[in-house]
C-alpha positions as a Markdown table, in Angstrom:
| # | Residue | x | y | z |
|---|---|---|---|---|
| 1 | Met | 96.7 | 118.2 | 108.2 |
| 2 | Glu | 94.3 | 119.3 | 111.3 |
| 3 | Thr | 90.3 | 120.1 | 109.8 |
| 4 | Thr | 87.6 | 122.1 | 111.9 |
| 5 | Phe | 84.7 | 119.9 | 113.3 |
| 6 | Lys | 82.9 | 120.1 | 116.2 |
| 7 | Lys | 85.0 | 117.1 | 119.0 |
| 8 | Arg | 83.1 | 114.2 | 120.8 |
| 9 | Ile | 84.0 | 112.4 | 122.9 |
| 10 | Gly | 82.2 | 108.6 | 124.2 |
| 11 | Phe | 83.1 | 105.5 | 126.3 |
| 12 | Leu | 84.1 | 101.8 | 124.9 |
| 13 | Ser | 83.5 | 99.1 | 126.9 |
| 14 | Phe | 84.1 | 95.9 | 126.6 |
| 15 | Gly | 81.9 | 94.8 | 128.4 |
| 16 | His | 84.4 | 92.5 | 130.6 |
| 17 | Tyr | 82.7 | 90.1 | 133.8 |
| 18 | Gly | 84.4 | 87.4 | 136.3 |
| 19 | Thr | 84.7 | 87.3 | 139.9 |
| 20 | Gly | 88.8 | 88.9 | 139.7 |
| 21 | Arg | 89.7 | 91.0 | 142.7 |
| 22 | Gly | 88.4 | 94.1 | 142.8 |
| 23 | Ser | 85.2 | 93.1 | 139.8 |
| 24 | Gln | 81.3 | 95.0 | 140.5 |
| 25 | Ala | 80.9 | 92.5 | 137.8 |
| 26 | Asn | 80.8 | 89.1 | 138.6 |
| 27 | Thr | 78.0 | 87.5 | 136.5 |
| 28 | Ala | 76.8 | 88.8 | 132.4 |
| 29 | Ala | 73.9 | 90.6 | 134.4 |
| 30 | Asp | 76.0 | 92.3 | 136.1 |
| 31 | Ser | 78.1 | 93.6 | 133.5 |
| 32 | Leu | 74.3 | 94.4 | 130.6 |
| 33 | His | 73.1 | 95.5 | 133.4 |
| 34 | Gln | 75.8 | 99.0 | 134.4 |
| 35 | Ala | 76.2 | 99.0 | 130.7 |
| 36 | Ile | 73.3 | 100.6 | 130.6 |
| 37 | Asp | 73.2 | 102.8 | 134.2 |
| 38 | Leu | 76.1 | 103.6 | 132.9 |
| 39 | Ala | 75.1 | 105.0 | 129.6 |
| 40 | Val | 73.0 | 107.0 | 131.2 |
| 41 | Ala | 75.3 | 109.0 | 134.2 |
| 42 | Ala | 77.5 | 109.2 | 130.5 |
| 43 | Glu | 74.8 | 111.3 | 129.2 |
| 44 | Glu | 74.3 | 113.5 | 132.1 |
| 45 | Leu | 77.4 | 114.5 | 132.1 |
| 46 | Gly | 77.1 | 115.3 | 128.6 |
| 47 | Ile | 79.2 | 112.7 | 127.2 |
| 48 | Asp | 79.0 | 111.8 | 123.0 |
| 49 | Gly | 78.3 | 108.6 | 123.0 |
| 50 | Ala | 78.3 | 104.3 | 124.5 |
| 51 | Phe | 80.4 | 102.1 | 122.1 |
| 52 | Phe | 80.8 | 98.3 | 123.1 |
| 53 | Arg | 82.9 | 95.9 | 122.0 |
| 54 | Val | 82.1 | 92.9 | 121.0 |
| 55 | His | 83.4 | 89.3 | 121.4 |
| 56 | His | 82.9 | 85.7 | 121.5 |
| 57 | Phe | 82.5 | 82.9 | 123.1 |
| 58 | Ala | 84.3 | 85.1 | 126.2 |
| 59 | Arg | 83.7 | 86.7 | 129.4 |
| 60 | Gln | 82.8 | 90.1 | 127.0 |
| 61 | Gln | 79.9 | 91.7 | 125.5 |
| 62 | Ala | 78.9 | 89.3 | 122.9 |
| 63 | Ser | 75.3 | 90.9 | 121.3 |
| 64 | Pro | 75.0 | 93.8 | 121.3 |
| 65 | Phe | 71.8 | 94.6 | 119.5 |
| 66 | Pro | 69.6 | 94.1 | 122.7 |
| 67 | Leu | 72.5 | 96.3 | 125.3 |
| 68 | Met | 71.9 | 99.1 | 122.4 |
| 69 | Ala | 68.0 | 99.0 | 122.2 |
| 70 | Ala | 67.6 | 98.9 | 126.6 |
| 71 | Ile | 70.4 | 101.7 | 126.5 |
| 72 | Ala | 68.1 | 104.4 | 123.6 |
| 73 | Ala | 65.0 | 103.5 | 125.4 |
| 74 | Arg | 66.5 | 104.5 | 128.7 |
| 75 | Thr | 68.1 | 107.8 | 126.8 |
| 76 | Ser | 67.4 | 110.6 | 124.9 |
| 77 | Arg | 71.3 | 112.0 | 123.4 |
| 78 | Ile | 74.0 | 110.2 | 123.5 |
| 79 | Glu | 75.0 | 108.0 | 120.7 |
| 80 | Ile | 75.2 | 104.0 | 120.8 |
| 81 | Gly | 77.0 | 102.0 | 118.9 |
| 82 | Thr | 79.9 | 99.3 | 118.3 |
| 83 | Gly | 83.8 | 99.3 | 118.2 |
| 84 | Val | 83.3 | 96.5 | 116.8 |
| 85 | Ile | 81.4 | 94.0 | 115.4 |
| 86 | Asp | 83.4 | 91.1 | 114.1 |
| 87 | Met | 81.7 | 90.4 | 110.7 |
| 88 | Arg | 83.1 | 87.1 | 110.2 |
| 89 | Tyr | 80.3 | 85.7 | 112.6 |
| 90 | Glu | 77.3 | 87.9 | 111.1 |
| 91 | Asn | 73.8 | 86.5 | 109.6 |
| 92 | Pro | 74.3 | 90.0 | 107.2 |
| 93 | Leu | 70.1 | 90.2 | 106.9 |
| 94 | Tyr | 69.2 | 88.9 | 110.1 |
| 95 | Met | 72.4 | 92.0 | 111.3 |
| 96 | Ala | 70.8 | 94.6 | 109.1 |
| 97 | Glu | 67.0 | 93.9 | 111.1 |
| 98 | Gln | 68.5 | 93.5 | 114.3 |
| 99 | Ala | 70.7 | 96.9 | 113.4 |
| 100 | Ala | 67.2 | 98.5 | 111.6 |
| 101 | Ala | 65.0 | 98.4 | 114.6 |
| 102 | Thr | 67.4 | 99.2 | 116.8 |
| 103 | Asp | 68.4 | 102.6 | 115.5 |
| 104 | Leu | 64.3 | 103.1 | 115.3 |
| 105 | Ile | 64.4 | 102.5 | 118.7 |
| 106 | Ser | 66.8 | 105.7 | 119.3 |
| 107 | Asp | 65.4 | 108.1 | 116.7 |
| 108 | Gly | 68.3 | 107.4 | 114.4 |
| 109 | Arg | 71.7 | 106.9 | 117.4 |
| 110 | Leu | 73.2 | 104.9 | 115.9 |
| 111 | Gln | 77.3 | 104.2 | 115.0 |
| 112 | Ile | 77.7 | 101.0 | 114.4 |
| 113 | Gly | 80.9 | 99.5 | 114.0 |
| 114 | Val | 82.2 | 96.9 | 112.2 |
| 115 | Ser | 84.9 | 95.5 | 110.3 |
| 116 | Arg | 86.7 | 91.4 | 109.9 |
| 117 | Gly | 87.5 | 90.6 | 113.4 |
| 118 | Ser | 90.9 | 90.0 | 115.2 |
| 119 | Pro | 92.2 | 87.4 | 116.7 |
| 120 | Glu | 89.4 | 85.1 | 119.3 |
| 121 | Pro | 89.4 | 82.4 | 121.5 |
| 122 | Ala | 87.8 | 79.7 | 119.8 |
| 123 | Ala | 90.5 | 78.2 | 116.4 |
| 124 | Asn | 87.7 | 78.8 | 114.1 |
| 125 | Gly | 84.9 | 80.8 | 115.6 |
| 126 | Ala | 82.8 | 81.6 | 112.4 |
| 127 | Ala | 82.7 | 78.4 | 111.1 |
| 128 | Asp | 82.1 | 76.9 | 114.5 |
| 129 | Phe | 78.5 | 79.5 | 114.0 |
| 130 | Gly | 77.8 | 78.0 | 110.5 |
| 131 | Tyr | 80.1 | 80.3 | 108.7 |
| 132 | His | 83.0 | 79.3 | 106.2 |
| 133 | Pro | 84.7 | 81.2 | 103.4 |
| 134 | Leu | 84.0 | 80.6 | 99.9 |
| 135 | Asp | 86.0 | 78.8 | 97.3 |
| 136 | Gly | 89.4 | 81.4 | 97.2 |
| 137 | Glu | 88.3 | 83.3 | 99.6 |
| 138 | Thr | 90.2 | 83.9 | 103.3 |
| 139 | Val | 87.9 | 84.7 | 106.1 |
| 140 | Ala | 88.5 | 88.3 | 105.6 |
| 141 | Asp | 87.1 | 88.4 | 102.3 |
| 142 | Met | 84.3 | 86.7 | 104.6 |
| 143 | Ala | 83.9 | 89.7 | 106.5 |
| 144 | Arg | 83.8 | 91.9 | 103.9 |
| 145 | Arg | 80.8 | 89.4 | 101.7 |
| 146 | His | 79.0 | 90.1 | 104.6 |
| 147 | Thr | 79.9 | 93.7 | 105.3 |
| 148 | Ala | 79.0 | 94.5 | 101.8 |
| 149 | Ser | 75.2 | 92.1 | 101.9 |
| 150 | Phe | 74.6 | 93.9 | 105.1 |
| 151 | Arg | 74.8 | 97.3 | 103.9 |
| 152 | His | 73.4 | 96.6 | 100.2 |
| 153 | Ala | 70.2 | 95.8 | 103.0 |
| 154 | Ile | 70.2 | 98.3 | 105.4 |
| 155 | Ser | 70.2 | 100.5 | 101.9 |
| 156 | Gly | 66.0 | 99.5 | 100.9 |
| 157 | Ala | 67.4 | 97.6 | 98.3 |
| 158 | Gly | 65.2 | 93.7 | 97.7 |
| 159 | Val | 67.0 | 91.5 | 98.5 |
| 160 | Ala | 64.7 | 88.2 | 98.1 |
| 161 | Glu | 63.0 | 86.8 | 95.3 |
| 162 | Pro | 58.9 | 86.9 | 96.5 |
| 163 | Gly | 57.3 | 83.7 | 96.9 |
| 164 | Asp | 53.2 | 82.2 | 96.8 |
| 165 | His | 52.3 | 84.8 | 99.4 |
| 166 | Ala | 54.3 | 87.8 | 99.4 |
| 167 | Tyr | 52.5 | 91.1 | 99.0 |
| 168 | Met | 54.6 | 92.6 | 96.3 |
| 169 | Gly | 53.6 | 96.3 | 96.0 |
| 170 | Gly | 55.6 | 96.6 | 93.4 |
| 171 | Glu | 58.6 | 95.6 | 94.0 |
| 172 | Arg | 60.5 | 93.1 | 91.3 |
| 173 | Leu | 63.0 | 91.8 | 95.4 |
| 174 | Leu | 61.6 | 92.3 | 98.2 |
| 175 | Arg | 63.8 | 94.7 | 100.7 |
| 176 | Ile | 64.3 | 93.6 | 104.9 |
| 177 | Glu | 62.2 | 95.3 | 107.5 |
| 178 | Pro | 62.1 | 97.8 | 109.0 |
| 179 | Gln | 64.4 | 100.0 | 107.2 |
| 180 | Ser | 65.8 | 102.9 | 108.8 |
| 181 | Pro | 66.4 | 105.7 | 106.6 |
| 182 | Gly | 69.6 | 107.4 | 107.4 |
| 183 | Leu | 71.6 | 104.6 | 108.8 |
| 184 | Ser | 73.6 | 104.0 | 105.7 |
| 185 | Arg | 75.8 | 106.7 | 106.4 |
| 186 | Arg | 76.4 | 105.3 | 109.5 |
| 187 | Ile | 79.0 | 103.2 | 109.4 |
| 188 | Trp | 82.2 | 102.2 | 110.4 |
| 189 | Trp | 85.1 | 100.1 | 109.6 |
| 190 | Gly | 88.4 | 99.6 | 112.2 |
| 191 | Ala | 90.7 | 99.7 | 110.3 |
| 192 | Gly | 94.0 | 98.2 | 111.8 |
| 193 | Ser | 96.1 | 99.7 | 108.7 |
| 194 | Arg | 97.1 | 102.7 | 106.9 |
| 195 | Ala | 95.8 | 100.6 | 103.2 |
| 196 | Thr | 92.5 | 99.4 | 105.3 |
| 197 | Ala | 91.8 | 103.3 | 105.7 |
| 198 | Val | 91.9 | 104.0 | 102.0 |
| 199 | Trp | 89.6 | 100.2 | 100.9 |
| 200 | Ala | 87.1 | 102.5 | 104.2 |
| 201 | Ala | 86.7 | 105.7 | 101.6 |
| 202 | Gln | 86.9 | 103.5 | 98.6 |
| 203 | Gln | 83.2 | 101.8 | 100.2 |
| 204 | Gly | 82.0 | 104.7 | 101.8 |
| 205 | Met | 82.5 | 103.9 | 105.8 |
| 206 | Asn | 83.5 | 105.4 | 108.4 |
| 207 | Leu | 86.8 | 105.4 | 109.6 |
| 208 | Met | 87.1 | 103.9 | 112.9 |
| 209 | Ser | 90.7 | 103.3 | 114.0 |
| 210 | Ser | 91.8 | 102.2 | 117.6 |
| 211 | Thr | 95.1 | 102.1 | 120.1 |
| 212 | Leu | 96.9 | 99.5 | 117.5 |
| 213 | Leu | 97.7 | 99.2 | 113.6 |
| 214 | Thr | 98.7 | 96.4 | 112.1 |
| 215 | Glu | 102.1 | 97.7 | 111.2 |
| 216 | Asp | 104.6 | 100.2 | 111.9 |
| 217 | Thr | 106.8 | 102.2 | 109.7 |
| 218 | Gly | 109.2 | 103.7 | 113.5 |
| 219 | Val | 107.8 | 106.7 | 113.7 |
| 220 | Pro | 105.3 | 107.6 | 117.3 |
| 221 | Phe | 101.6 | 105.4 | 117.3 |
| 222 | Asp | 100.2 | 109.7 | 116.7 |
| 223 | Gln | 101.8 | 110.0 | 113.8 |
| 224 | Leu | 100.5 | 107.2 | 112.1 |
| 225 | Gln | 97.6 | 106.5 | 113.2 |
| 226 | Ala | 96.9 | 109.9 | 111.7 |
| 227 | Glu | 98.8 | 109.1 | 108.4 |
| 228 | Gln | 96.0 | 106.6 | 108.3 |
| 229 | Ile | 94.1 | 109.0 | 109.1 |
| 230 | Gln | 95.2 | 111.8 | 106.5 |
| 231 | Leu | 95.0 | 109.2 | 103.3 |
| 232 | Phe | 91.3 | 108.3 | 103.9 |
| 233 | Arg | 90.7 | 111.9 | 104.0 |
| 234 | Asp | 92.6 | 111.8 | 100.7 |
| 235 | Glu | 91.0 | 108.8 | 98.9 |
| 236 | Trp | 87.1 | 109.8 | 100.0 |
| 237 | Ala | 87.8 | 112.8 | 99.2 |
| 238 | Ala | 89.0 | 111.4 | 95.0 |
| 239 | Ala | 85.9 | 109.3 | 95.9 |
| 240 | Asp | 83.3 | 111.9 | 95.1 |
| 241 | His | 80.6 | 110.5 | 98.0 |
| 242 | Asp | 77.4 | 112.7 | 98.9 |
| 243 | Phe | 78.3 | 112.8 | 102.5 |
| 244 | Thr | 81.1 | 113.9 | 105.3 |
| 245 | Pro | 82.9 | 111.2 | 106.8 |
| 246 | Arg | 83.7 | 111.0 | 111.4 |
| 247 | Val | 86.3 | 109.6 | 112.7 |
| 248 | Ser | 87.5 | 107.9 | 116.1 |
| 249 | Val | 90.6 | 107.2 | 117.2 |
| 250 | Ser | 90.4 | 105.5 | 121.1 |
| 251 | Arg | 92.9 | 105.9 | 123.8 |
| 252 | Ser | 93.5 | 105.1 | 127.3 |
| 253 | Val | 93.1 | 108.2 | 129.5 |
| 254 | Ile | 92.3 | 107.0 | 133.0 |
| 255 | Pro | 92.9 | 110.7 | 135.4 |
| 256 | Val | 94.5 | 109.8 | 138.3 |
| 257 | Val | 93.7 | 112.3 | 141.1 |
| 258 | Asp | 92.7 | 109.9 | 144.7 |
| 259 | Asp | 94.1 | 106.8 | 147.0 |
| 260 | Val | 91.6 | 104.7 | 145.2 |
| 261 | Asp | 92.9 | 105.9 | 141.6 |
| 262 | Gln | 96.0 | 106.0 | 142.4 |
| 263 | Met | 95.2 | 102.0 | 144.0 |
| 264 | Tyr | 94.4 | 100.1 | 140.6 |
| 265 | Phe | 96.5 | 101.8 | 138.2 |
| 266 | Gly | 99.6 | 103.9 | 140.1 |
| 267 | Leu | 101.9 | 101.1 | 138.3 |
| 268 | Arg | 100.8 | 101.3 | 135.5 |
| 269 | Ala | 100.4 | 104.7 | 135.1 |
| 270 | Gln | 104.6 | 104.4 | 134.5 |
| 271 | Ala | 104.3 | 101.0 | 132.7 |
| 272 | Asp | 101.6 | 102.0 | 130.0 |
| 273 | Ser | 103.1 | 106.0 | 129.6 |
| 274 | Arg | 105.2 | 105.1 | 125.5 |
| 275 | Asp | 103.7 | 103.2 | 122.4 |
| 276 | Gln | 105.3 | 99.4 | 122.4 |
| 277 | Val | 105.6 | 97.1 | 119.8 |
| 278 | Gly | 105.0 | 93.7 | 119.3 |
| 279 | Met | 103.3 | 90.6 | 116.6 |
| 280 | Ile | 100.0 | 90.3 | 116.8 |
| 281 | Asp | 99.0 | 88.2 | 113.7 |
| 282 | Gly | 102.1 | 87.5 | 112.2 |
| 283 | Leu | 102.3 | 91.2 | 111.5 |
| 284 | Leu | 104.6 | 93.3 | 113.4 |
| 285 | Ser | 102.4 | 96.7 | 115.3 |
| 286 | Arg | 103.0 | 99.5 | 116.7 |
| 287 | Phe | 100.5 | 99.6 | 119.5 |
| 288 | Gly | 99.4 | 103.1 | 121.6 |
| 289 | Lys | 100.5 | 105.0 | 124.7 |
| 290 | Ser | 97.7 | 105.0 | 127.9 |
| 291 | Tyr | 97.1 | 108.6 | 129.5 |
| 292 | Met | 97.3 | 108.5 | 132.9 |
| 293 | Gly | 98.4 | 110.2 | 136.5 |
| 294 | Asp | 98.6 | 114.1 | 136.7 |
| 295 | Pro | 95.2 | 115.1 | 134.4 |
| 296 | Ala | 96.4 | 118.2 | 133.8 |
| 297 | Gln | 99.8 | 116.6 | 132.3 |
| 298 | Ile | 97.3 | 113.4 | 130.3 |
| 299 | Ala | 95.6 | 117.7 | 128.6 |
| 300 | Ala | 98.0 | 119.4 | 128.1 |
| 301 | Glu | 99.5 | 115.0 | 125.9 |
| 302 | Leu | 96.4 | 114.6 | 124.6 |
| 303 | Ala | 96.0 | 118.1 | 122.9 |
| 304 | Ala | 99.3 | 117.4 | 121.4 |
| 305 | Asp | 98.6 | 113.9 | 120.7 |
| 306 | Glu | 98.1 | 113.9 | 116.5 |
| 307 | Ala | 95.5 | 111.9 | 115.9 |
| 308 | Val | 93.4 | 113.0 | 119.0 |
| 309 | Arg | 93.8 | 116.2 | 117.2 |
| 310 | Ser | 92.2 | 114.4 | 113.3 |
| 311 | Ala | 89.9 | 113.2 | 114.2 |
| 312 | Asp | 86.3 | 114.4 | 114.8 |
| 313 | Thr | 85.7 | 111.7 | 117.9 |
| 314 | Leu | 87.8 | 110.7 | 120.7 |
| 315 | Met | 87.1 | 106.7 | 122.2 |
| 316 | Leu | 87.3 | 106.1 | 125.7 |
| 317 | Thr | 88.2 | 102.5 | 127.3 |
| 318 | Val | 87.1 | 102.5 | 130.3 |
| 319 | Pro | 87.3 | 99.4 | 133.3 |
| 320 | Asn | 84.2 | 98.7 | 133.3 |
| 321 | Gln | 84.6 | 95.9 | 135.6 |
| 322 | Leu | 85.7 | 98.7 | 138.0 |
| 323 | Gly | 82.2 | 99.0 | 138.6 |
| 324 | Val | 79.6 | 102.6 | 137.5 |
| 325 | Ala | 80.4 | 104.1 | 140.0 |
| 326 | Tyr | 84.0 | 104.6 | 139.5 |
| 327 | Asn | 83.8 | 104.9 | 135.9 |
| 328 | Ser | 81.8 | 107.8 | 136.1 |
| 329 | Lys | 83.9 | 109.5 | 138.1 |
| 330 | Met | 86.6 | 109.2 | 135.4 |
| 331 | Leu | 84.7 | 109.9 | 132.6 |
| 332 | Ala | 83.3 | 113.8 | 134.7 |
| 333 | Asn | 86.8 | 114.0 | 135.7 |
| 334 | Ile | 87.9 | 113.7 | 132.3 |
| 335 | Ala | 84.8 | 115.7 | 131.2 |
| 336 | Glu | 86.3 | 118.8 | 133.7 |
| 337 | His | 89.8 | 118.4 | 133.5 |
| 338 | Ile | 90.7 | 117.2 | 130.9 |
| 339 | Ala | 88.4 | 117.4 | 127.8 |
| 340 | Pro | 88.1 | 120.7 | 127.4 |
| 341 | Ala | 91.8 | 120.9 | 126.2 |
| 342 | Ile | 91.1 | 119.1 | 123.0 |
| 343 | Gly | 87.9 | 121.8 | 122.0 |
| 344 | Trp | 85.1 | 119.4 | 123.5 |
| 345 | Val | 82.2 | 120.6 | 125.3 |
| 346 | Pro | 79.3 | 118.7 | 127.0 |
| 347 | Asn | 76.3 | 117.5 | 124.7 |
| 348 | Leu | 74.0 | 118.2 | 127.4 |
């Protein structure tokens, strides 16, 4: 079932850096400064969101809150978020403080995507960070426990027993400070299956779905993802939460309009133009295709993508190592030639 809502588009950066061929982001400093500059450029184009993937023990962005606060200080309209934070690695109360402070700096533009995480380079990175499952827990259970603690803290609930030097203010338990009202409605769960999407709806979190689902029923990826979205919305309605949820999907969308685009993506446009099925974490998984090539063809195909039609937000993965100028040009081409086909209008 298709739903009517304001369509948003945002970019999603993995924040890679390194000295590979063609890289404009050789260092972590390059990647961070360029992320800020790209968010500023995207806002000028009317793009709705700037989102960042979080990975640990890798040459990628790993600590999103300083970056998002810096972007918040340089912009005024664009949403700023994560897609996603691996909650196995997080101290929930410290994260709640960082998230609230960043949201206040942004005047309420933060959108926090969280999940149980994906495969990381470290054999047991969460343990290296000091976090271990409780008896009988899996690491996925631990991530969900951390998420619950984080959400409890940002809701304004008390979380700590007062000590001798506490200013009580009539409260039995102390809450974390600062608080940012409304942030609790802007938490998204990165769901990799239909079952986890249903769970996210039960918990009252928005849905963030990527180009990978850890299941395969034999139908095209966009149809499987659209089914996931509908199950989420049905469960949300049954749970009777007091706000309307948002749903995002991500896609690789790269219009090939000049020789530079052709050099980087011409061959990949042929190889990545269909779904792929493979194993990840021991699960048969379906990966969505990329949209690369002629803008008019991409616009038609994207407008027919069932999950894109079902979601209110489309996140566009960007090749961040190609630099701000290249990615700004790519987003401008998408904004002018492709995004209007899915009902998007610039946020200006």
